[in-house]
């Protein structure tokens, strides 16, 4: 099994990024590797990190400013070759259809509920591991 996975977290709010780190812990599930985080507060930083490569999954804040996670997700799905799977943080469950529009593979609501979030992230990381095998 791979020693670590890298998860990019995009939010202009440091509290949201912290919620993601705390909900993930060292690993979101026993059968996935230890998680290392790359935190980004701007859309330009997200694109730079994805261009660099080595990102296994992205967590994008749908409420981020100046560009929300939904728009960011749609952009990276169009522009990044072999774009990693995306977990979108949405404000309300009713916004799930917008997450579908953005092409995110999963969505959970804010504030982050640790068990729901960890399960969703672990699912994306398992899926990514199967695709790269």
XYZ file of N, CA, C and O in Angstrom:
532
model
N 0.847 -1.180 0.000
C 0.000 0.000 0.000
C 0.893 1.245 0.000
O 1.935 1.281 0.640
N 0.444 2.245 -0.714
C 1.125 3.533 -0.785
C 1.283 4.108 0.623
O 0.393 4.029 1.456
N 2.440 4.697 0.917
C 2.731 5.213 2.266
C 1.880 6.432 2.631
O 1.401 6.535 3.754
N 1.711 7.351 1.687
C 0.916 8.557 1.947
C 0.121 8.936 0.698
O 0.451 8.517 -0.411
N -0.909 9.729 0.909
C -1.651 10.364 -0.172
C -1.656 11.857 0.098
O -1.557 12.287 1.250
N -1.771 12.636 -0.960
C -1.764 14.087 -0.824
C -3.134 14.638 -1.194
O -3.650 14.358 -2.276
N -3.699 15.405 -0.270
C -5.014 16.002 -0.465
C -4.860 17.520 -0.493
O -4.335 18.113 0.450
N -5.311 18.130 -1.572
C -5.318 19.585 -1.696
C -6.604 20.105 -1.072
O -7.686 19.590 -1.361
N -6.492 21.108 -0.224
C -7.648 21.732 0.421
C -7.678 23.204 0.010
O -6.743 23.952 0.294
N -8.763 23.602 -0.669
C -8.911 24.987 -1.107
C -10.042 25.665 -0.346
O -11.198 25.240 -0.401
N -9.694 26.706 0.374
C -10.670 27.595 1.015
C -9.937 28.871 1.399
O -8.783 28.823 1.828
N -10.604 30.007 1.249
C -10.013 31.257 1.710
C -10.132 31.386 3.226
O -9.509 32.237 3.835
N -10.911 30.495 3.858
C -11.160 30.527 5.300
C -10.281 29.489 5.999
O -10.453 28.284 5.806
N -9.361 29.951 6.815
C -8.452 29.030 7.512
C -9.211 28.108 8.465
O -8.780 26.977 8.708
N -10.356 28.555 8.988
C -11.168 27.696 9.862
C -11.741 26.503 9.093
O -11.804 25.392 9.622
N -12.152 26.727 7.864
C -12.664 25.627 7.040
C -11.551 24.641 6.732
O -11.752 23.422 6.822
N -10.379 25.147 6.380
C -9.244 24.245 6.123
C -8.914 23.432 7.373
O -8.626 22.233 7.291
N -9.003 24.059 8.545
C -8.740 23.349 9.794
C -9.800 22.271 10.043
O -9.468 21.162 10.484
N -11.079 22.563 9.772
C -12.137 21.565 9.930
C -11.838 20.328 9.086
O -12.041 19.197 9.539
N -11.359 20.548 7.866
C -11.021 19.432 6.972
C -9.882 18.604 7.556
O -9.955 17.379 7.611
N -8.839 19.271 8.018
C -7.694 18.548 8.605
C -8.118 17.749 9.832
O -7.733 16.590 9.992
N -8.907 18.365 10.711
C -9.336 17.689 11.929
C -10.276 16.517 11.636
O -10.192 15.473 12.289
N -11.174 16.678 10.670
C -12.099 15.599 10.325
C -11.373 14.424 9.681
O -11.779 13.271 9.845
N -10.285 14.705 8.987
C -9.517 13.650 8.329
C -8.629 12.914 9.321
O -8.498 11.696 9.258
N -8.047 13.659 10.240
C -7.077 13.048 11.144
C -5.851 12.599 10.364
O -5.519 13.162 9.326
N -5.181 11.568 10.857
C -4.015 11.045 10.124
C -4.439 10.328 8.850
O -3.746 10.364 7.854
N -5.582 9.657 8.921
C -6.139 8.965 7.758
C -7.651 8.882 7.948
O -8.131 8.688 9.055
N -8.429 9.003 6.868
C -9.882 9.004 7.010
C -10.489 7.620 7.256
O -11.625 7.518 7.696
N -9.725 6.568 6.975
C -10.191 5.190 7.190
C -8.966 4.292 7.318
O -7.900 4.611 6.786
N -9.113 3.168 8.007
C -7.966 2.284 8.225
C -7.352 1.703 6.943
O -6.171 1.378 6.922
N -8.150 1.598 5.873
C -7.642 0.980 4.645
C -7.070 1.975 3.637
O -6.765 1.596 2.508
N -6.923 3.234 4.014
C -6.300 4.215 3.120
C -5.029 4.743 3.785
O -4.906 4.742 5.005
N -4.072 5.194 2.958
C -2.805 5.672 3.519
C -2.961 6.946 4.349
O -3.993 7.619 4.327
N -1.895 7.272 5.046
C -1.813 8.516 5.813
C -1.924 9.695 4.844
O -1.374 9.670 3.742
N -2.642 10.739 5.273
C -2.897 11.913 4.428
C -1.918 13.033 4.751
O -1.688 13.357 5.913
N -1.353 13.601 3.697
C -0.590 14.847 3.784
C -1.426 15.910 3.079
O -2.034 15.639 2.050
N -1.456 17.112 3.641
C -2.284 18.180 3.090
C -1.446 19.226 2.382
O -0.344 19.551 2.814
N -2.020 19.760 1.311
C -1.527 20.958 0.650
C -2.676 21.945 0.749
O -3.764 21.683 0.231
N -2.463 23.046 1.459
C -3.523 24.030 1.656
C -3.356 25.188 0.687
O -2.245 25.701 0.501
N -4.467 25.600 0.087
C -4.475 26.712 -0.856
C -5.593 27.674 -0.476
O -6.711 27.240 -0.180
N -5.281 28.964 -0.517
C -6.275 29.988 -0.183
C -6.722 30.775 -1.412
O -7.641 31.585 -1.312
N -6.091 30.530 -2.574
C -6.447 31.265 -3.789
C -6.582 30.302 -4.968
O -5.943 29.249 -4.989
N -7.383 30.679 -5.959
C -7.499 29.842 -7.155
C -6.153 29.654 -7.866
O -5.863 28.559 -8.355
N -5.331 30.690 -7.906
C -4.018 30.577 -8.567
C -3.149 29.523 -7.881
O -2.445 28.753 -8.546
N -3.208 29.464 -6.554
C -2.428 28.467 -5.820
C -2.916 27.055 -6.131
O -2.112 26.122 -6.253
N -4.227 26.880 -6.277
C -4.785 25.573 -6.630
C -4.240 25.122 -7.977
O -3.749 23.989 -8.126
N -4.318 25.990 -8.975
C -3.833 25.640 -10.310
C -2.342 25.332 -10.307
O -1.897 24.382 -10.953
N -1.573 26.100 -9.564
C -0.128 25.864 -9.475
C 0.164 24.483 -8.883
O 0.994 23.743 -9.407
N -0.523 24.137 -7.794
C -0.296 22.837 -7.153
C -0.733 21.683 -8.050
O -0.062 20.654 -8.113
N -1.860 21.833 -8.725
C -2.325 20.768 -9.609
C -1.401 20.606 -10.817
O -1.176 19.482 -11.273
N -0.877 21.709 -11.340
C 0.090 21.634 -12.439
C 1.364 20.919 -12.009
O 1.978 20.199 -12.786
N 1.741 21.116 -10.749
C 2.937 20.472 -10.204
C 2.759 18.955 -10.148
O 3.693 18.202 -10.305
N 1.528 18.512 -9.889
C 1.227 17.078 -9.840
C 1.360 16.509 -8.442
O 1.723 17.197 -7.496
N 1.038 15.226 -8.311
C 1.170 14.540 -7.040
C -0.011 14.693 -6.105
O 0.041 14.252 -4.962
N -1.109 15.276 -6.576
C -2.306 15.445 -5.744
C -3.223 14.243 -5.996
O -3.543 13.919 -7.135
N -3.650 13.589 -4.917
C -4.501 12.399 -5.037
C -5.993 12.717 -4.938
O -6.816 11.955 -5.440
N -6.352 13.802 -4.285
C -7.747 14.232 -4.173
C -7.772 15.712 -3.802
O -6.810 16.230 -3.231
N -8.888 16.361 -4.131
C -9.068 17.776 -3.806
C -10.322 17.939 -2.955
O -11.340 17.291 -3.204
N -10.237 18.825 -1.972
C -11.390 19.248 -1.191
C -11.540 20.735 -1.455
O -10.634 21.520 -1.152
N -12.663 21.119 -2.068
C -12.868 22.506 -2.467
C -14.071 23.095 -1.733
O -15.142 22.483 -1.685
N -13.884 24.287 -1.179
C -14.922 24.999 -0.447
C -15.833 25.730 -1.426
O -15.395 26.667 -2.100
N -17.081 25.297 -1.483
C -18.049 25.928 -2.376
C -18.320 27.383 -2.039
O -18.791 28.145 -2.878
N -17.992 27.798 -0.819
C -18.240 29.166 -0.376
C -16.994 30.047 -0.424
O -17.003 31.173 0.074
N -15.898 29.543 -0.993
C -14.646 30.306 -1.039
C -14.811 31.575 -1.881
O -15.640 31.642 -2.786
N -13.993 32.565 -1.549
C -13.987 33.851 -2.248
C -12.551 34.106 -2.690
O -11.629 33.822 -1.939
N -12.276 34.593 -3.866
C -13.167 35.183 -4.848
C -13.802 34.171 -5.805
O -14.740 34.493 -6.509
N -13.296 32.940 -5.851
C -13.884 31.921 -6.724
C -14.333 30.751 -5.866
O -13.535 30.174 -5.136
N -15.604 30.426 -5.959
C -16.140 29.319 -5.187
C -15.616 27.981 -5.669
O -15.121 27.843 -6.798
N -15.726 27.000 -4.817
C -15.232 25.667 -5.135
C -15.935 25.027 -6.316
O -15.332 24.224 -7.027
N -17.203 25.383 -6.555
C -17.915 24.791 -7.689
C -17.329 25.268 -9.012
O -17.069 24.461 -9.906
N -17.103 26.564 -9.113
C -16.475 27.100 -10.325
C -15.052 26.588 -10.484
O -14.612 26.261 -11.586
N -14.329 26.500 -9.358
C -12.963 25.987 -9.382
C -12.955 24.536 -9.856
O -12.125 24.141 -10.672
N -13.898 23.749 -9.360
C -13.986 22.349 -9.743
C -14.227 22.216 -11.250
O -13.536 21.450 -11.930
N -15.193 22.955 -11.742
C -15.500 22.871 -13.183
C -14.285 23.268 -14.014
O -13.975 22.640 -15.018
N -13.580 24.301 -13.570
C -12.396 24.748 -14.305
C -11.313 23.673 -14.311
O -10.748 23.368 -15.355
N -11.016 23.091 -13.158
C -9.923 22.105 -13.131
C -10.307 20.825 -13.864
O -9.446 20.175 -14.461
N -11.588 20.468 -13.862
C -12.019 19.288 -14.619
C -11.812 19.508 -16.109
O -11.523 18.567 -16.846
N -11.935 20.775 -16.570
C -11.707 21.105 -17.975
C -10.226 21.242 -18.314
O -9.808 20.922 -19.421
N -9.420 21.734 -17.376
C -8.054 22.135 -17.688
C -6.945 21.197 -17.221
O -5.844 21.242 -17.754
N -7.201 20.375 -16.217
C -6.135 19.547 -15.649
C -6.254 18.123 -16.187
O -7.265 17.447 -15.975
N -5.205 17.665 -16.858
C -5.169 16.297 -17.384
C -5.161 15.316 -16.219
O -4.394 15.475 -15.272
N -6.030 14.338 -16.272
C -6.179 13.361 -15.192
C -6.422 14.049 -13.842
O -5.735 13.778 -12.854
N -7.378 14.928 -13.862
C -7.722 15.692 -12.658
C -8.081 14.743 -11.522
O -8.828 13.785 -11.708
N -7.529 14.996 -10.327
C -7.879 14.151 -9.192
C -9.357 14.287 -8.835
O -10.003 15.285 -9.180
N -9.913 13.314 -8.127
C -11.307 13.424 -7.705
C -11.498 14.587 -6.743
O -10.578 14.947 -6.002
N -12.704 15.145 -6.763
C -13.008 16.334 -5.976
C -14.141 16.053 -4.993
O -15.183 15.515 -5.372
N -13.918 16.463 -3.752
C -14.944 16.477 -2.710
C -15.292 17.938 -2.478
O -14.428 18.734 -2.107
N -16.530 18.290 -2.735
C -16.971 19.677 -2.643
C -17.679 19.917 -1.322
O -18.524 19.118 -0.908
N -17.321 21.001 -0.649
C -17.993 21.424 0.579
C -19.079 22.410 0.194
O -18.794 23.463 -0.379
N -20.338 22.044 0.474
C -21.459 22.880 0.054
C -22.197 23.428 1.276
O -22.138 22.853 2.355
N -22.888 24.540 1.083
C -23.566 25.217 2.188
C -24.844 24.496 2.614
O -25.152 24.453 3.800
N -25.587 23.949 1.655
C -26.871 23.324 1.960
C -27.014 22.033 1.160
O -26.513 21.950 0.042
N -27.705 21.048 1.699
C -27.921 19.816 0.939
C -28.595 20.074 -0.413
O -28.345 19.353 -1.377
N -29.412 21.131 -0.490
C -30.097 21.462 -1.746
C -29.123 21.878 -2.844
O -29.501 21.958 -4.008
N -27.872 22.196 -2.475
C -26.877 22.597 -3.470
C -26.194 21.403 -4.136
O -25.309 21.575 -4.965
N -26.619 20.192 -3.805
C -25.989 18.998 -4.375
C -26.082 18.982 -5.901
O -25.163 18.510 -6.573
N -27.158 19.508 -6.472
C -27.275 19.528 -7.933
C -26.190 20.412 -8.556
O -25.699 20.123 -9.652
N -25.801 21.471 -7.843
C -24.724 22.323 -8.347
C -23.386 21.586 -8.299
O -22.529 21.777 -9.164
N -23.211 20.751 -7.292
C -21.994 19.943 -7.223
C -21.930 19.012 -8.429
O -20.854 18.786 -8.996
N -23.072 18.485 -8.838
C -23.127 17.642 -10.036
C -22.745 18.448 -11.264
O -21.969 17.990 -12.105
N -23.268 19.661 -11.375
C -22.922 20.548 -12.490
C -21.417 20.789 -12.540
O -20.814 20.830 -13.611
N -20.784 20.935 -11.385
C -19.350 21.238 -11.340
C -18.481 20.027 -11.648
O -17.288 20.154 -11.820
N -19.102 18.838 -11.693
C -18.434 17.559 -11.971
C -17.652 17.015 -10.779
O -16.747 16.205 -10.936
N -17.998 17.466 -9.581
C -17.374 16.913 -8.373
C -17.856 15.475 -8.179
O -19.008 15.157 -8.454
N -16.960 14.630 -7.704
C -17.311 13.233 -7.476
C -18.116 13.030 -6.187
O -18.819 12.034 -6.050
N -17.999 13.965 -5.244
C -18.720 13.850 -3.975
C -18.932 15.246 -3.399
O -18.228 16.187 -3.745
N -19.916 15.342 -2.484
C -20.189 16.620 -1.815
C -20.689 16.334 -0.408
O -21.420 15.366 -0.179
N -20.262 17.183 0.519
C -20.754 17.153 1.901
C -21.038 18.595 2.321
O -20.492 19.531 1.751
N -21.890 18.742 3.335
C -22.268 20.092 3.751
C -21.321 20.653 4.813
O -20.674 19.912 5.548
N -21.276 21.970 4.839
C -20.573 22.706 5.888
C -21.565 23.034 6.991
O -22.739 23.265 6.681
N -21.191 23.125 8.236
C -19.855 22.815 8.719
C -19.572 21.318 8.565
O -20.486 20.499 8.499
N -18.300 20.993 8.507
C -17.872 19.620 8.274
C -18.316 18.731 9.430
O -18.045 19.022 10.587
N -19.034 17.658 9.090
C -19.394 16.634 10.065
C -18.332 15.540 9.903
O -18.210 14.941 8.830
N -17.505 15.284 10.915
C -16.316 14.443 10.765
C -16.542 13.059 10.164
O -15.795 12.652 9.277
N -17.544 12.321 10.607
C -17.741 10.957 10.098
C -18.169 10.984 8.635
O -17.628 10.249 7.804
N -19.130 11.838 8.307
C -19.589 11.958 6.917
C -18.437 12.381 6.003
O -18.237 11.819 4.930
N -17.678 13.371 6.449
C -16.569 13.862 5.645
C -15.516 12.776 5.440
O -15.064 12.532 4.326
N -15.096 12.120 6.522
C -14.060 11.084 6.438
C -14.500 9.951 5.511
O -13.696 9.449 4.707
N -15.761 9.547 5.586
C -16.259 8.493 4.701
C -16.206 8.917 3.239
O -15.814 8.138 2.374
N -16.601 10.149 2.961
C -16.586 10.645 1.584
C -15.159 10.739 1.052
O -14.878 10.309 -0.076
N -14.246 11.275 1.855
C -12.847 11.394 1.417
C -12.219 10.016 1.230
O -11.536 9.777 0.229
N -12.462 9.107 2.143
C -11.914 7.750 2.020
C -12.423 7.089 0.739
O -11.657 6.414 0.033
N -13.692 7.296 0.412
C -14.243 6.740 -0.825
C -13.523 7.257 -2.058
O -13.210 6.488 -2.979
N -13.234 8.559 -2.087
C -12.508 9.130 -3.225
C -11.092 8.579 -3.310
O -10.599 8.299 -4.400
N -10.440 8.431 -2.168
C -9.066 7.924 -2.174
C -9.019 6.453 -2.594
O -8.098 6.043 -3.313
N -10.011 5.673 -2.199
C -10.084 4.275 -2.646
C -10.278 4.215 -4.154
O -9.647 3.432 -4.858
N -11.194 5.054 -4.656
C -11.486 5.110 -6.086
C -10.229 5.490 -6.869
O -9.915 4.892 -7.890
N -9.502 6.471 -6.372
C -8.279 6.926 -7.040
C -7.249 5.808 -7.079
O -6.578 5.597 -8.078
N -7.129 5.065 -5.980
C -6.164 3.966 -5.916
C -6.523 2.885 -6.931
O -5.654 2.347 -7.610
N -7.808 2.577 -7.080
C -8.244 1.580 -8.054
C -7.970 2.036 -9.480
O -7.589 1.239 -10.341
N -8.183 3.319 -9.767
C -7.952 3.853 -11.106
C -6.488 3.836 -11.494
O -6.151 3.652 -12.656
N -5.595 4.055 -10.515
C -4.171 4.090 -10.836
C -3.517 2.711 -10.799
O -2.374 2.571 -11.171
N -4.268 1.698 -10.387
C -3.691 0.338 -10.336
C -3.697 -0.309 -11.703
O -4.300 0.051 -12.617
